[in-house]
Amino acid sequence: MSDHSVLLSHIPGILYGFGDKQALLPAHLQAYEASRPEKKQVHGTRIVDVTEAGQECGEADGFITSTPGILLAVFTADCLPLIFSRKDGKEVAAVHAGWRGLIDGILEQMAQRINQTSDTASWSVAIGPAAAACCYEVSQELIDTFMQRLDLPPSLISPRHRHLNLAAIAEAKLRALGFADIDITGGCTICSPDAAGSGFRYTSFRRNSHQRAKDPSHPGISGRNQQSGIIIL
Ligand SMILES: [Zn+2]
């Protein structure tokens, strides 16, 4: 079983899941893969209203629908997957957010879109597996940018020297945007071990980059990103 959100599990009429290396798209969502919209994720802030299976969305990192039978899914490999559902299960959304999307305001864009037809307080959100503060070392310039642009405690943004806590930043932003029910689920994509303990649980862009720096023949992650998704049945 992939990562579990208590909040989403209580919502009627939906299926959701977070992928890992074993099942890039969780097994219980695979039957719906053909309905997934076509898109190119670009670390942007554009949200698309999805109304048809296989819809051509262009460059986008957030998706929302009230139409049953369409799998909304985002590809990640260290960035945050965020899965949203209205608590009555009648409207769902998914977001891909790395540090750039968080800084540039993709969560604010999603909140604005949700507030057009609903309100953020009546939704639940699950933040899935991503690079966590244990491993996500970045430049001091990037830490400084977060400190300057976001009105959040420095120890929340960076609990360790030059390490960024993407999930905590996302959660704080979501709470400020009126979401009250938020789960953080899933492990660190860089260091979580697989079930056997002999390898890694998730595909990680950061870990892969380090391997490729040491051994240029090591394969890249293309086609191996995990997917997180949600569908109204
Ligand atoms: Zn880690």
Coordinates of C-alpha atoms and ligand atoms in Angstrom, one line a residue:
M1 CA 0.0 0.0 0.0
S2 CA 1.3 3.4 -0.8
D3 CA 1.3 6.4 1.5
H4 CA -1.9 6.9 3.4
S5 CA -3.8 10.1 4.2
V6 CA -6.3 9.7 7.1
L7 CA -8.1 12.9 5.9
L8 CA -8.5 11.8 2.3
S9 CA -9.4 8.3 3.3
H10 CA -12.6 9.5 5.0
I11 CA -13.9 11.3 1.9
P12 CA -16.6 9.4 0.0
G13 CA -16.5 8.6 -3.7
I14 CA -12.8 9.3 -4.4
L15 CA -9.6 7.3 -4.9
Y16 CA -6.2 8.8 -4.4
G17 CA -2.7 7.6 -4.0
F18 CA 1.0 8.4 -4.0
G19 CA 3.4 6.5 -6.2
D20 CA 6.8 5.1 -5.4
K21 CA 9.5 3.1 -7.2
Q22 CA 7.5 -0.2 -6.8
A23 CA 4.4 1.4 -8.4
L24 CA 5.1 4.7 -10.1
L25 CA 1.4 5.1 -10.3
P26 CA -0.3 3.4 -7.4
A27 CA -1.9 0.1 -8.5
H28 CA -5.4 1.0 -7.6
L29 CA -5.2 4.0 -9.9
Q30 CA -3.7 2.3 -12.9
A31 CA -7.0 1.4 -14.4
Y32 CA -7.8 5.1 -14.8
E33 CA -4.4 6.1 -16.4
A34 CA -5.9 6.6 -19.9
S35 CA -8.2 9.4 -18.5
R36 CA -5.3 11.5 -17.2
P37 CA -5.0 14.9 -18.9
E38 CA -1.9 15.6 -21.0
K39 CA 0.4 18.3 -19.6
K40 CA 3.9 19.5 -19.3
Q41 CA 4.9 20.3 -15.8
V42 CA 7.2 23.4 -15.8
H43 CA 7.5 24.5 -12.1
G44 CA 5.0 27.2 -12.9
T45 CA 1.9 28.4 -11.2
R46 CA -0.8 27.8 -13.9
I47 CA -3.9 25.9 -12.7
V48 CA -6.1 24.2 -15.4
D49 CA -9.8 23.3 -15.1
V50 CA -10.1 19.8 -16.4
T51 CA -13.5 18.8 -17.9
E52 CA -12.6 16.0 -20.3
A53 CA -10.6 12.8 -20.1
G54 CA -7.2 13.2 -21.8
Q55 CA -7.6 16.9 -22.0
E56 CA -4.7 18.8 -23.5
C57 CA -3.6 21.1 -20.7
G58 CA -0.3 22.5 -22.1
E59 CA 2.2 23.8 -19.6
A60 CA 0.7 23.5 -16.1
D61 CA 1.4 22.3 -12.6
G62 CA -2.0 22.4 -11.0
F63 CA -5.3 20.7 -12.0
I64 CA -8.8 20.8 -10.7
T65 CA -12.0 19.0 -11.7
S66 CA -15.5 18.2 -10.6
T67 CA -16.0 15.7 -13.4
P68 CA -16.1 12.0 -12.3
G69 CA -13.8 9.5 -14.0
I70 CA -10.8 11.7 -14.8
L71 CA -7.6 10.9 -13.0
L72 CA -5.7 14.1 -12.0
A73 CA -2.0 13.1 -11.5
V74 CA 1.3 14.9 -11.0
F75 CA 4.8 13.5 -11.6
T76 CA 7.3 14.2 -8.9
A77 CA 10.8 13.1 -7.9
D78 CA 11.7 15.3 -4.8
C79 CA 9.1 18.1 -5.5
L80 CA 5.9 18.1 -3.4
P81 CA 2.8 16.3 -4.7
L82 CA -0.3 17.9 -3.1
I83 CA -3.6 16.2 -3.4
F84 CA -6.8 18.1 -2.6
S85 CA -10.4 17.1 -2.2
R86 CA -13.5 18.9 -1.2
K87 CA -14.8 17.1 1.9
D88 CA -17.9 16.0 0.1
G89 CA -15.8 14.4 -2.6
K90 CA -17.4 16.4 -5.4
E91 CA -14.4 18.4 -6.5
V92 CA -10.7 17.3 -6.5
A93 CA -7.3 18.8 -7.4
A94 CA -3.6 18.0 -7.7
V95 CA -0.5 20.3 -7.6
H96 CA 3.2 19.8 -8.3
A97 CA 5.2 22.2 -6.3
G98 CA 8.9 22.4 -5.8
W99 CA 10.8 25.4 -4.3
R100 CA 10.1 27.5 -7.3
G101 CA 6.4 26.8 -7.4
L102 CA 6.1 27.6 -3.6
I103 CA 8.0 30.9 -4.0
D104 CA 6.1 31.9 -7.1
G105 CA 2.7 31.1 -5.5
I106 CA 1.1 28.0 -7.0
L107 CA -0.7 27.3 -3.7
E108 CA -2.1 30.8 -3.7
Q109 CA -3.3 30.2 -7.3
M110 CA -5.0 27.0 -6.3
A111 CA -6.6 28.6 -3.3
Q112 CA -7.9 31.4 -5.5
R113 CA -9.3 28.9 -8.0
I114 CA -11.0 26.9 -5.2
N115 CA -12.5 30.0 -3.8
Q116 CA -14.2 30.7 -7.1
T117 CA -16.5 27.7 -6.7
S118 CA -16.1 26.7 -3.1
D119 CA -14.0 27.7 -0.2
T120 CA -10.7 26.4 1.1
A121 CA -12.1 25.6 4.5
S122 CA -14.3 22.9 3.1
W123 CA -11.3 21.0 1.5
S124 CA -8.8 18.6 2.8
V125 CA -5.2 18.4 1.6
A126 CA -2.5 15.7 1.7
I127 CA 1.1 16.6 1.1
G128 CA 2.9 13.6 -0.3
P129 CA 6.5 12.2 -0.3
A130 CA 9.2 14.8 -1.3
A131 CA 12.7 15.8 -0.5
A132 CA 12.6 16.4 3.3
A133 CA 14.6 18.7 5.6
C134 CA 16.9 15.7 6.5
C135 CA 18.4 15.7 3.0
Y136 CA 17.3 18.7 1.0
E137 CA 20.4 20.9 1.1
V138 CA 20.2 24.0 -1.0
S139 CA 22.3 27.2 -1.4
Q140 CA 22.3 29.9 1.3
E141 CA 21.0 32.3 -1.4
L142 CA 17.9 30.1 -1.8
I143 CA 17.3 29.9 2.0
D144 CA 17.7 33.7 2.1
T145 CA 15.2 34.2 -0.7
F146 CA 12.6 32.1 1.3
M147 CA 13.3 34.1 4.5
Q148 CA 12.9 37.4 2.6
R149 CA 9.8 36.5 0.6
L150 CA 7.8 34.5 3.2
D151 CA 6.6 35.7 6.5
L152 CA 7.4 32.4 8.3
P153 CA 9.7 31.5 11.2
P154 CA 13.3 30.9 10.0
S155 CA 13.4 27.6 11.9
L156 CA 10.3 26.4 10.0
I157 CA 11.8 27.3 6.6
S158 CA 15.2 25.9 7.4
P159 CA 15.4 23.6 10.5
R160 CA 19.0 22.7 9.7
H161 CA 21.8 24.8 8.2
R162 CA 21.0 25.3 4.4
H163 CA 18.3 22.6 4.5
L164 CA 14.9 23.5 3.2
N165 CA 11.7 22.1 4.7
L166 CA 9.3 22.1 1.6
A167 CA 6.5 20.3 3.4
A168 CA 6.4 22.6 6.4
I169 CA 6.5 25.7 4.1
A170 CA 3.6 24.3 2.1
E171 CA 1.6 23.5 5.2
A172 CA 2.1 26.9 6.6
K173 CA 1.0 28.5 3.3
L174 CA -2.0 26.3 3.1
R175 CA -3.1 27.2 6.7
A176 CA -2.7 30.9 5.8
L177 CA -4.9 30.3 2.8
G178 CA -7.7 28.9 4.9
F179 CA -7.2 25.2 4.6
A180 CA -7.6 23.7 8.0
D181 CA -7.3 19.9 7.4
I182 CA -3.9 19.0 6.1
D183 CA -2.0 15.7 6.3
I184 CA 1.7 15.3 5.7
T185 CA 2.2 11.8 4.5
G186 CA 5.0 9.8 3.0
G187 CA 8.7 9.8 3.6
C188 CA 11.7 11.7 2.3
T189 CA 12.3 10.8 -1.4
I190 CA 16.0 11.1 -1.0
C191 CA 16.7 8.8 2.0
S192 CA 13.6 6.5 2.6
P193 CA 14.6 2.9 2.3
D194 CA 12.5 0.4 0.4
A195 CA 10.7 -2.4 2.2
A196 CA 13.6 -4.8 1.9
G197 CA 16.0 -2.1 3.2
S198 CA 18.5 -2.7 0.4
G199 CA 17.5 0.1 -1.8
F200 CA 15.4 3.3 -1.9
R201 CA 11.7 3.6 -1.8
Y202 CA 11.2 6.6 -4.1
T203 CA 12.7 8.0 -7.3
S204 CA 14.8 11.1 -6.3
F205 CA 16.1 13.6 -8.8
R206 CA 18.7 14.8 -6.2
R207 CA 20.0 11.3 -5.4
N208 CA 20.1 10.4 -9.1
S209 CA 22.0 13.6 -9.9
H210 CA 24.6 12.7 -7.3
Q211 CA 24.9 9.2 -8.8
R212 CA 25.3 10.6 -12.3
A213 CA 28.0 13.0 -11.1
K214 CA 30.0 10.1 -9.9
D215 CA 29.2 7.8 -12.8
P216 CA 28.0 9.5 -16.0
S217 CA 26.7 6.2 -17.4
H218 CA 24.2 5.9 -14.6
P219 CA 20.7 6.3 -16.1
G220 CA 18.6 9.4 -15.5
I221 CA 15.1 9.5 -14.0
S222 CA 13.3 10.1 -17.3
G223 CA 10.2 7.9 -17.3
R224 CA 10.7 6.9 -13.6
N225 CA 9.0 9.8 -11.8
Q226 CA 6.4 8.6 -9.3
Q227 CA 2.9 9.9 -9.8
S228 CA 0.4 11.1 -7.2
G229 CA -3.2 11.2 -8.2
I230 CA -6.9 11.5 -7.3
I231 CA -10.1 10.7 -9.1
I232 CA -13.8 11.1 -8.5
L233 CA -15.4 7.8 -9.1
Ligands
ZN1 ZN 16.0 12.4 3.9

